[in-house]
Short mmCIF file of C-alpha atoms and ligand atoms in Angstrom, two decimals:
data_model
loop_
_atom_site.label_atom_id
_atom_site.label_comp_id
_atom_site.label_asym_id
_atom_site.label_seq_id
_atom_site.Cartn_x
_atom_site.Cartn_y
_atom_site.Cartn_z
CA UNK X 257 -76.09 155.50 61.79
CA UNK X 258 -75.08 153.47 59.00
CA UNK X 259 -78.85 154.11 57.01
CA UNK X 260 -77.95 151.99 54.03
CA UNK X 261 -78.19 148.50 56.21
CA UNK X 262 -81.86 149.84 57.21
CA UNK X 263 -84.25 146.98 55.51
CA UNK X 264 -87.13 148.66 53.75
CA UNK X 265 -89.51 145.58 53.70
CA UNK X 266 -91.89 145.21 56.98
CA UNK X 267 -89.94 143.29 60.01
CA UNK X 268 -93.22 141.73 60.13
CA UNK X 269 -92.59 139.72 56.63
CA UNK X 270 -89.91 138.12 58.45
CA UNK X 271 -91.93 135.76 60.74
CA UNK X 272 -95.15 135.96 58.40
CA UNK X 273 -94.00 136.45 54.78
CA UNK X 274 -96.45 137.25 52.29
CA UNK X 275 -97.54 133.93 50.10
CA UNK X 276 -97.22 134.00 46.62
CA UNK X 277 -100.78 134.24 44.53
CA UNK X 278 -102.19 130.96 43.58
CA UNK X 279 -103.77 131.00 40.41
CA UNK X 280 -107.12 130.55 40.37
CA UNK X 281 -109.78 131.05 37.27
CA UNK X 282 -111.78 133.71 36.76
CA UNK X 283 -115.65 132.54 36.93
CA UNK X 284 -118.38 133.69 35.03
CA UNK X 285 -120.45 134.46 37.32
CA UNK X 286 -120.20 134.54 41.02
CA UNK X 287 -122.60 136.05 44.49
CA UNK X 288 -119.94 138.82 45.80
CA UNK X 289 -117.00 140.33 44.24
CA UNK X 290 -115.07 141.82 46.76
CA UNK X 291 -112.13 144.49 45.80
CA UNK X 292 -109.13 144.43 48.25
CA UNK X 293 -108.14 141.45 50.65
CA UNK X 294 -106.80 143.21 53.91
CA UNK X 295 -108.42 142.94 56.97
CA UNK X 296 -111.99 144.50 55.59
CA UNK X 297 -112.22 142.54 52.67
CA UNK X 298 -111.36 138.92 54.18
CA UNK X 299 -114.16 139.67 57.24
CA UNK X 300 -116.74 140.55 54.42
CA UNK X 301 -115.68 137.38 52.87
CA UNK X 302 -115.29 134.29 55.53
CA UNK X 303 -118.59 135.29 56.75
CA UNK X 304 -120.40 135.07 53.26
CA UNK X 305 -118.28 132.11 52.35
CA UNK X 306 -119.43 130.37 55.50
CA UNK X 307 -123.01 131.36 54.80
CA UNK X 308 -122.93 129.37 51.35
CA UNK X 309 -122.01 132.18 48.99
CA UNK X 310 -120.03 131.86 46.13
CA UNK X 311 -117.52 134.86 47.03
CA UNK X 312 -114.61 136.21 44.88
CA UNK X 313 -111.48 138.63 46.36
CA UNK X 314 -109.48 140.53 43.90
CA UNK X 315 -106.16 142.56 45.39
CA UNK X 316 -104.20 144.50 42.20
CA UNK X 317 -100.80 143.55 44.56
CA UNK X 318 -99.83 140.35 46.53
CA UNK X 319 -102.84 138.98 49.20
CA UNK X 320 -102.04 141.51 52.24
CA UNK X 321 -99.31 143.83 50.63
CA UNK X 322 -101.31 146.97 51.53
CA UNK X 323 -102.06 148.17 54.80
CA UNK X 324 -103.04 144.97 56.76
CA UNK X 325 -99.98 143.06 56.77
CA UNK X 326 -97.92 146.45 57.57
CA UNK X 327 -99.31 148.42 60.39
CA UNK X 328 -98.12 149.04 64.17
CA UNK X 329 -100.40 146.29 65.15
CA UNK X 330 -102.20 148.58 67.84
CA UNK X 331 -105.17 147.33 68.30
CA UNK X 332 -107.48 150.96 69.73
CA UNK X 333 -110.43 150.81 67.82
CA UNK X 334 -110.38 155.14 68.08
CA UNK X 335 -111.86 157.20 66.66
CA UNK X 336 -110.18 160.28 66.41
CA UNK X 337 -112.45 162.61 67.82
CA UNK X 338 -112.36 162.07 71.99
CA UNK X 339 -115.26 160.91 73.53
CA UNK X 340 -116.29 164.68 75.20
CA UNK X 341 -115.90 166.10 72.22
CA UNK X 342 -117.96 163.60 70.52
CA UNK X 343 -120.50 164.44 73.23
CA UNK X 344 -119.72 168.13 72.36
CA UNK X 345 -120.42 167.44 68.46
CA UNK X 346 -122.98 164.76 68.26
CA UNK X 347 -124.64 164.98 71.68
CA UNK X 348 -124.49 162.27 74.34
CA UNK X 349 -126.41 159.29 72.60
CA UNK X 350 -124.95 159.53 69.32
CA UNK X 351 -121.18 159.72 70.64
CA UNK X 352 -121.77 156.84 73.73
CA UNK X 353 -123.34 154.92 70.53
CA UNK X 354 -120.03 155.32 68.55
CA UNK X 355 -117.79 155.07 71.22
CA UNK X 356 -119.82 151.87 72.54
CA UNK X 357 -119.34 149.71 69.12
CA UNK X 358 -115.74 150.45 69.51
CA UNK X 359 -115.56 148.55 72.37
CA UNK X 360 -117.97 145.87 70.64
CA UNK X 361 -115.57 145.93 67.93
CA UNK X 362 -112.29 145.41 70.06
CA UNK X 363 -114.30 142.51 71.91
CA UNK X 364 -115.06 140.72 68.42
CA UNK X 365 -111.75 141.04 67.31
CA UNK X 366 -110.12 139.33 70.82
CA UNK X 367 -113.14 136.68 69.82
CA UNK X 368 -112.18 135.80 66.43
CA UNK X 369 -108.64 135.42 67.15
CA UNK X 370 -109.15 133.42 70.31
CA UNK X 371 -112.06 131.28 69.15
CA UNK X 372 -110.06 130.37 66.50
CA UNK X 373 -106.54 129.87 67.41
CA UNK X 374 -105.28 132.66 65.45
CA UNK X 375 -101.18 132.87 66.64
CA UNK X 376 -100.91 136.08 66.17
CA UNK X 377 -98.81 137.38 69.30
CA UNK X 378 -102.31 139.21 71.20
CA UNK X 379 -102.09 140.78 73.73
CA UNK X 380 -104.29 142.95 75.33
CA UNK X 381 -102.12 144.68 78.01
CA UNK X 382 -103.54 148.53 77.61
CA UNK X 383 -101.51 151.63 76.23
CA UNK X 384 -100.82 154.89 77.72
CA UNK X 385 -100.82 158.01 76.10
CA UNK X 386 -98.43 160.42 77.22
CA UNK X 387 -99.61 164.67 77.19
CA UNK X 388 -97.21 166.70 76.23
CA UNK X 389 -97.56 169.71 78.54
CA UNK X 390 -99.96 170.05 81.95
CA UNK X 391 -102.38 171.56 80.27
CA UNK X 392 -102.98 168.30 78.16
CA UNK X 393 -102.76 166.00 81.04
CA UNK X 394 -105.88 167.89 83.05
CA UNK X 395 -108.06 167.09 80.15
CA UNK X 396 -106.84 164.07 80.39
CA UNK X 397 -107.88 163.29 83.28
CA UNK X 398 -111.15 165.00 82.56
CA UNK X 399 -111.25 162.43 79.76
CA UNK X 400 -110.53 159.14 81.81
CA UNK X 401 -113.85 160.33 83.91
CA UNK X 402 -115.97 161.01 81.25
CA UNK X 403 -114.56 157.52 79.75
CA UNK X 404 -115.33 155.74 82.54
CA UNK X 405 -118.86 157.20 83.26
CA UNK X 406 -120.23 156.49 79.71
CA UNK X 407 -118.31 153.59 78.40
CA UNK X 408 -116.86 152.00 81.34
CA UNK X 409 -113.76 151.42 80.08
CA UNK X 410 -111.42 151.78 83.31
CA UNK X 411 -109.28 154.48 82.12
CA UNK X 412 -106.82 155.58 84.38
CA UNK X 413 -104.81 158.64 84.45
CA UNK X 414 -101.50 158.60 85.65
CA UNK X 415 -99.61 161.91 87.02
CA UNK X 416 -95.83 162.49 86.49
CA UNK X 417 -94.44 161.07 90.06
CA UNK X 418 -95.82 157.53 88.79
CA UNK X 419 -94.52 157.80 85.30
CA UNK X 420 -91.82 155.71 85.43
CA UNK X 421 -94.11 152.93 86.36
CA UNK X 422 -95.19 153.21 83.20
CA UNK X 423 -92.45 154.40 80.67
CA UNK X 424 -88.87 155.28 80.88
CA UNK X 425 -89.23 158.50 78.93
CA UNK X 426 -89.55 161.94 81.10
CA UNK X 427 -90.70 163.91 77.96
CA UNK X 428 -94.58 163.80 79.36
CA UNK X 429 -96.62 165.25 81.92
CA UNK X 430 -98.53 162.25 82.63
CA UNK X 431 -101.09 160.49 80.84
CA UNK X 432 -103.77 158.33 79.98
CA UNK X 433 -103.75 154.56 80.79
CA UNK X 434 -106.88 152.40 78.83
CA UNK X 435 -106.75 149.01 80.25
CA UNK X 436 -108.65 148.07 76.69
CA UNK X 437 -106.13 148.28 73.94
CA UNK X 438 -103.97 145.83 72.72
CA UNK X 439 -101.60 144.39 70.11
CA UNK X 440 -100.84 141.81 67.55
CA UNK X 441 -98.67 141.01 64.81
CA UNK X 442 -100.03 142.36 61.71
CA UNK X 443 -98.79 139.92 59.46
CA UNK X 444 -99.58 136.78 61.42
CA UNK X 445 -103.16 137.97 62.04
CA UNK X 446 -103.83 138.67 57.93
CA UNK X 447 -101.93 135.27 57.39
CA UNK X 448 -104.71 133.69 59.85
CA UNK X 449 -107.73 135.48 58.66
CA UNK X 450 -106.66 134.42 54.87
CA UNK X 451 -106.54 130.88 56.15
CA UNK X 452 -109.78 131.41 57.83
CA UNK X 453 -111.46 132.95 54.49
CA UNK X 454 -110.49 130.33 51.96
CA UNK X 455 -111.15 127.40 54.74
CA UNK X 456 -114.64 128.92 54.38
CA UNK X 457 -114.55 128.24 50.62
CA UNK X 458 -113.93 132.16 49.15
CA UNK X 459 -111.31 131.98 46.78
CA UNK X 460 -108.36 134.69 46.58
CA UNK X 461 -107.18 136.36 43.41
CA UNK X 462 -103.77 138.44 44.10
CA UNK X 463 -102.08 140.39 41.71
CA UNK X 464 -105.46 140.66 39.79
CA UNK X 465 -106.52 144.82 39.78
CA UNK X 466 -110.43 145.60 39.10
CA UNK X 467 -110.43 147.87 36.42
CA UNK X 468 -113.64 148.83 36.32
CA UNK X 469 -117.47 147.86 37.96
CA UNK X 470 -120.33 148.68 35.64
CA UNK X 471 -123.80 147.79 37.21
CA UNK X 472 -126.37 146.00 35.17
CA UNK X 473 -130.09 144.16 35.64
CA UNK X 474 -128.88 141.59 37.17
CA UNK X 475 -126.25 142.84 39.50
CA UNK X 476 -122.37 144.59 38.51
CA UNK X 477 -119.57 143.00 35.64
CA UNK X 478 -116.68 143.81 37.73
CA UNK X 479 -113.75 144.21 34.93
CA UNK X 480 -110.62 142.34 36.23
CA UNK X 481 -106.85 142.55 34.42
CA UNK X 482 -107.53 138.88 33.95
CA UNK X 483 -110.73 138.63 32.90
CA UNK X 484 -114.69 139.62 33.57
CA UNK X 485 -116.70 137.94 36.12
CA UNK X 486 -120.55 138.81 36.82
CA UNK X 487 -121.42 139.36 40.68
CA UNK X 488 -124.49 139.84 42.30
CA UNK X 489 -122.81 142.05 45.14
CA UNK X 490 -120.36 143.57 44.84
CA UNK X 491 -117.75 145.23 48.35
CA UNK X 492 -115.29 147.79 47.88
CA UNK X 493 -112.57 147.32 50.59
CA UNK X 494 -109.85 148.98 49.36
CA UNK X 495 -109.15 152.05 51.71
CA UNK X 496 -105.71 153.72 51.97
CA UNK X 497 -105.07 151.94 48.11
CA UNK X 498 -108.11 153.18 46.37
CA UNK X 499 -107.30 153.84 42.76
CA UNK X 500 -108.71 155.81 39.51
CA UNK X 501 -110.42 152.49 39.00
CA UNK X 502 -113.12 154.50 41.67
CA UNK X 503 -112.80 158.15 41.02
CA UNK X 504 -116.06 158.27 43.33
CA UNK X 505 -114.60 156.91 46.29
CA UNK X 506 -110.85 159.04 45.13
CA UNK X 507 -112.63 162.14 46.04
CA UNK X 508 -113.92 161.09 49.21
CA UNK X 509 -110.76 159.53 50.90
CA UNK X 510 -107.13 160.93 51.64
CA UNK X 511 -104.45 158.67 51.42
CA UNK X 512 -102.00 159.89 53.97
CA UNK X 513 -98.77 158.21 53.97
CA UNK X 514 -97.78 156.38 57.59
CA UNK X 515 -93.42 155.41 58.24
CA UNK X 516 -92.65 152.74 60.90
CA UNK X 517 -89.04 152.39 62.02
CA UNK X 518 -87.99 149.29 63.96
CA UNK X 519 -85.05 149.35 66.36
CA UNK X 520 -82.33 147.02 66.40
CA UNK X 521 -82.44 144.41 69.40
CA UNK X 522 -82.09 146.12 72.96
CA UNK X 523 -80.83 144.93 75.80
CA UNK X 524 -83.31 143.73 78.46
CA UNK X 525 -82.44 146.13 81.23
CA UNK X 526 -82.79 148.93 78.74
CA UNK X 527 -85.55 147.88 77.36
CA UNK X 528 -87.30 147.34 81.20
CA UNK X 529 -86.62 150.71 81.85
CA UNK X 530 -88.19 152.28 78.46
CA UNK X 531 -90.77 149.91 77.98
CA UNK X 532 -91.69 148.41 81.66
CA UNK X 533 -94.73 147.39 80.92
CA UNK X 534 -93.95 146.43 77.47
CA UNK X 535 -97.11 147.44 75.95
CA UNK X 536 -98.18 149.98 73.30
CA UNK X 537 -97.48 153.75 74.04
CA UNK X 538 -98.56 156.72 72.32
CA UNK X 539 -98.92 160.52 72.11
CA UNK X 540 -101.36 163.21 72.47
CA UNK X 541 -100.27 165.08 69.51
CA UNK X 542 -101.84 166.25 66.46
CA UNK X 543 -99.44 164.51 64.13
CA UNK X 544 -99.48 160.99 66.07
CA UNK X 545 -96.60 158.87 67.14
CA UNK X 546 -96.81 155.54 68.37
CA UNK X 547 -95.06 153.22 69.56
CA UNK X 548 -94.59 149.49 70.97
CA UNK X 549 -91.86 146.63 71.93
CA UNK X 550 -92.45 143.70 68.84
CA UNK X 551 -93.53 140.86 70.18
CA UNK X 552 -90.40 139.11 71.65
CA UNK X 553 -89.99 142.10 73.45
CA UNK X 554 -86.51 142.85 72.63
CA UNK X 555 -86.92 145.59 69.74
CA UNK X 556 -89.18 148.96 70.10
CA UNK X 557 -91.44 149.85 66.55
CA UNK X 558 -92.48 154.13 66.80
CA UNK X 559 -94.94 154.83 63.67
CA UNK X 560 -95.47 158.66 62.20
CA UNK X 561 -95.93 160.85 59.18
CA UNK X 562 -93.24 160.85 56.81
CA UNK X 563 -91.00 163.36 56.49
CA UNK X 564 -91.96 166.43 54.68
CA UNK X 565 -90.37 167.35 50.98
CA UNK X 566 -88.69 163.92 50.60
CA UNK X 567 -89.28 160.92 48.64
CA UNK X 568 -85.96 159.36 50.08
CA UNK X 569 -87.10 156.10 52.67
CA UNK X 570 -83.93 156.63 54.51
CA UNK X 571 -83.98 160.03 54.91
CA UNK X 572 -87.82 159.81 56.37
CA UNK X 573 -86.40 157.00 58.49
CA UNK X 574 -83.87 159.26 59.87
CA UNK X 575 -86.14 161.88 60.56
CA UNK X 576 -88.55 159.07 62.33
CA UNK X 577 -85.82 157.94 64.05
CA UNK X 578 -85.29 161.30 65.81
CA UNK X 579 -88.63 161.55 66.98
CA UNK X 580 -87.83 158.20 68.67
CA UNK X 581 -84.71 159.54 70.61
CA UNK X 582 -86.48 162.78 71.49
CA UNK X 583 -88.69 160.21 73.31
CA UNK X 584 -85.69 158.00 74.71
CA UNK X 585 -82.66 160.32 74.20
CA UNK X 586 -81.16 156.37 75.52
CA UNK X 587 -81.63 155.12 72.20
CA UNK X 588 -79.11 157.74 70.49
CA UNK X 589 -76.44 154.69 69.90
CA UNK X 590 -78.89 151.91 68.39
CA UNK X 591 -79.75 151.35 65.30
CA UNK X 592 -82.84 151.05 62.83
CA UNK X 593 -82.78 147.74 61.54
CA UNK X 594 -86.29 148.08 59.40
CA UNK X 595 -88.65 151.21 57.80
CA UNK X 596 -91.36 150.62 55.27
CA UNK X 597 -94.74 152.79 54.88
CA UNK X 598 -98.06 152.33 54.14
CA UNK X 599 -101.34 154.76 53.38
CA UNK X 600 -104.03 155.32 55.90
CA UNK X 601 -106.93 156.93 54.53
CA UNK X 602 -108.81 159.59 56.22
CA UNK X 603 -112.43 161.56 54.97
CA UNK X 604 -113.81 165.04 55.73
CA UNK X 605 -115.26 163.58 58.95
CA UNK X 606 -112.90 161.48 60.06
CA UNK X 607 -114.65 158.57 61.40
CA UNK X 608 -114.65 155.35 59.84
CA UNK X 609 -117.89 154.54 57.50
CA UNK X 610 -119.63 152.36 56.20
CA UNK X 611 -122.60 151.91 53.32
CA UNK X 612 -124.64 151.19 50.39
CA UNK X 613 -124.00 153.60 47.30
CA UNK X 614 -125.39 152.99 43.89
CA UNK X 615 -125.79 149.20 44.81
CA UNK X 616 -122.34 148.55 46.12
CA UNK X 617 -120.97 147.99 49.67
CA UNK X 618 -118.44 150.44 51.04
CA UNK X 619 -116.13 150.22 54.43
CA UNK X 620 -113.68 152.48 54.55
CA UNK X 621 -112.02 155.45 56.35
CA UNK X 622 -110.25 154.27 59.71
CA UNK X 623 -108.40 157.38 59.93
CA UNK X 624 -105.06 155.35 60.91
CA UNK X 625 -107.35 152.76 63.32
CA UNK X 626 -108.26 150.36 60.75
CA UNK X 627 -107.01 147.16 62.72
CA UNK X 628 -110.01 146.71 65.11
CA UNK X 629 -112.34 148.64 62.63
CA UNK X 630 -111.47 147.12 59.09
CA UNK X 631 -112.26 143.28 60.41
CA UNK X 632 -115.65 144.70 62.69
CA UNK X 633 -116.75 146.81 59.48
CA UNK X 634 -115.80 144.31 56.81
CA UNK X 635 -118.00 141.60 58.87
CA UNK X 636 -120.77 144.37 59.58
CA UNK X 637 -121.10 144.46 55.49
CA UNK X 638 -121.17 140.58 55.40
CA UNK X 639 -124.34 140.71 57.77
CA UNK X 640 -125.66 143.29 55.69
CA UNK X 641 -125.71 141.02 52.39
CA UNK X 642 -126.51 138.38 54.28
CA UNK X 643 -130.37 140.58 55.14
CA UNK X 644 -129.13 140.33 59.27
CA UNK X 645 -130.37 142.73 61.77
CA UNK X 646 -127.10 142.37 63.09
CA UNK X 647 -125.80 144.48 60.26
CA UNK X 648 -126.68 148.03 61.72
CA UNK X 649 -123.64 150.26 62.58
CA UNK X 650 -123.62 153.76 64.42
CA UNK X 651 -120.66 154.31 61.88
CA UNK X 652 -123.37 154.20 58.82
CA UNK X 653 -123.31 157.42 56.71
CA UNK X 654 -121.59 158.54 53.31
CA UNK X 655 -118.05 160.44 53.40
CA UNK X 656 -118.22 164.06 51.67
CA UNK X 657 -116.39 164.89 48.58
CA UNK X 658 -113.22 167.19 49.17
CA UNK X 659 -113.44 170.41 46.95
CA UNK X 660 -110.98 170.83 44.43
CA UNK X 661 -109.64 167.19 45.13
CA UNK X 662 -109.83 164.38 42.53
CA UNK X 663 -107.37 161.97 44.34
CA UNK X 664 -104.08 163.73 44.33
CA UNK X 665 -103.60 165.00 48.28
CA UNK X 666 -101.88 168.66 47.00
CA UNK X 667 -103.01 169.88 50.51
CA UNK X 668 -100.88 167.87 52.56
CA UNK X 669 -97.86 169.47 52.73
CA UNK X 670 -99.18 172.88 54.29
CA UNK X 671 -101.95 170.57 56.49
CA UNK X 672 -99.33 168.80 57.97
CA UNK X 673 -96.44 172.30 58.31
CA UNK X 674 -100.02 173.58 60.50
CA UNK X 675 -100.40 170.35 62.72
CA UNK X 676 -96.93 170.27 63.39
CA UNK X 677 -96.94 174.16 64.64
CA UNK X 678 -99.37 173.13 66.66
CA UNK X 679 -97.59 170.54 68.14
CA UNK X 680 -94.43 172.78 68.79
CA UNK X 681 -96.66 174.73 70.74
CA UNK X 682 -97.63 172.13 72.50
CA UNK X 683 -94.46 171.13 73.64
CA UNK X 684 -93.36 175.04 74.81
CA UNK X 685 -96.66 174.94 77.29
CA UNK X 686 -95.61 174.59 80.76
CA UNK X 687 -94.89 170.69 81.57
C1 FAD S 2069 -97.64 152.28 58.22
C2 FAD S 2069 -99.06 151.41 58.81
C3 FAD S 2069 -99.34 151.88 60.43
C4 FAD S 2069 -100.98 151.22 60.91
N1 FAD S 2069 -100.42 151.39 61.85
C5 FAD S 2069 -101.77 150.80 62.77
C6 FAD S 2069 -102.20 150.66 64.33
O1 FAD S 2069 -101.13 150.23 64.42
N2 FAD S 2069 -103.08 150.61 64.36
C7 FAD S 2069 -103.96 150.27 63.52
O2 FAD S 2069 -105.60 150.02 63.77
N3 FAD S 2069 -104.57 150.58 62.63
C8 FAD S 2069 -102.74 150.51 61.97
N4 FAD S 2069 -103.31 151.19 60.45
C9 FAD S 2069 -103.88 151.13 59.89
C10 FAD S 2069 -104.67 149.45 59.67
O3 FAD S 2069 -103.49 148.85 58.75
C11 FAD S 2069 -105.38 149.92 57.99
O4 FAD S 2069 -106.41 150.66 58.79
C12 FAD S 2069 -106.47 148.44 57.85
O5 FAD S 2069 -105.11 147.32 57.59
C13 FAD S 2069 -107.28 148.93 56.30
O6 FAD S 2069 -107.65 147.29 56.10
P1 FAD S 2069 -108.28 147.37 54.67
O7 FAD S 2069 -108.91 145.59 54.34
O8 FAD S 2069 -109.31 148.43 54.45
O9 FAD S 2069 -107.46 148.01 53.87
P2 FAD S 2069 -105.73 147.26 53.14
O10 FAD S 2069 -105.07 146.39 54.17
O11 FAD S 2069 -104.98 148.50 52.96
O12 FAD S 2069 -106.12 146.50 52.07
C14 FAD S 2069 -106.74 147.41 50.47
C15 FAD S 2069 -106.36 146.50 49.58
O13 FAD S 2069 -107.24 146.81 48.28
C16 FAD S 2069 -106.27 146.65 47.08
N5 FAD S 2069 -106.92 147.02 46.11
C17 FAD S 2069 -106.95 148.51 46.03
N6 FAD S 2069 -107.67 148.68 44.57
C18 FAD S 2069 -107.61 147.74 43.99
C19 FAD S 2069 -107.74 147.45 42.57
N7 FAD S 2069 -108.81 148.45 41.70
N8 FAD S 2069 -108.52 146.33 42.33
C20 FAD S 2069 -108.10 145.60 43.46
N9 FAD S 2069 -107.47 145.19 44.72
C21 FAD S 2069 -107.23 146.66 45.16
C22 FAD S 2069 -105.04 147.04 47.29
O14 FAD S 2069 -103.63 146.34 46.79
C23 FAD S 2069 -105.00 146.37 49.29
O15 FAD S 2069 -104.60 145.47 49.51
C24 FAD S 2069 -101.79 151.33 59.85
C25 FAD S 2069 -101.59 151.49 58.72
C26 FAD S 2069 -100.37 151.71 57.63
C27 FAD S 2069 -99.79 151.90 56.53
#
């Protein structure tokens, strides 16, 4: 395979290129300044601007260049912790409230897309998660029962003999089908949300870094690379791209690099065999791997962690591609056309969170599942600023600082190696 032919630009940007940032003047004052123009920042801005507030959003990159136009587009609104484990950890009431919020967040995203006719290849056709061994499949069956009892989402355990209906892979011992999960084209959705936000009256400043924020009597002074603005309220929506301008948040969020590969076009017959339902797929690994067809159904996109101990994107793409071939050996001769990476943010709690601290509003730590949560919690932040009762969330909470950590995740190689070892152990168990 000739790696030099791989494009290192996100596949999604071909159908929805990032637009050049229009240069708007920095105002002296505004009602709300938002740092970060991904789904979180735009979702907050849209609601606030529609309510008549003057809203300015600042992004240090081109608008949308963070995770929100380069993700896998899987709409899970999931929590890292399964419902059974959440019940053990938090008790039934809290765990069920958390999971119900995920349902509401998915429905709200679907409504935003439909009500505003956002053209983003949205489909809600379920996600299959493959079990790496029989013991894991038994646990999935129990989890399906718990999900159906408490959340009523129609989860279905699929035993090995029925797997060919769900996947052409023979790598699994069974799996879990969640019909309430879907997919979209992430960059098209970002573009649609940006249009709605600008139409509502918010001003988006691309390539304008926020260098620092100072609290004063009237609110805040926001220092940007292009000038200073006084704002009554501030929203921090920087998630995995949080930089040293917010040292407090940097000590609480671990940016983890996530890499995606996309294959060249695959024949219709082979696609029908590998992905008969053309739906989102995943595996129950600690080092999570997920895959899906592209919206035209002709290619497969797979996301996973970077290859450890290399900064060479092509070597990392080769590593992720090998993972794809281990799922579908039929793809051994199919080349990769695109590969890129981006940052997701994890907190110690491994839960998305929304909170107010020192007068500023935050929503972050989506732990790799932010397509649904960012839109939901960004909206919640806006409702809080507007003092609306709907601003409450079961995800309220300030993430704890990580000991001996200031933003450079020195512990990740060891943690990844440990999780990789656990996954190999899983693979060796009876199938
Ligand atoms: C490769 C990849 C695959 C993913 N796949 C999925 C998936 O399939 N499903 C899913 O649910 N989630 C997925 N995610 C996660 C999801 O994309 C994110 O959780 C979500 O987009 C976060 O949105 P956001 O608006 O909070 O942050 P972002 O979209 O990352 O935006 C944050 C912005 O803040 C800006 N910023 C940071 N510091 C400053 C500063 N000082 N001044 C100005 N601007 C600043 C950055 O430039 C950035 O644009 C994936 C993420 C990646 C990277």
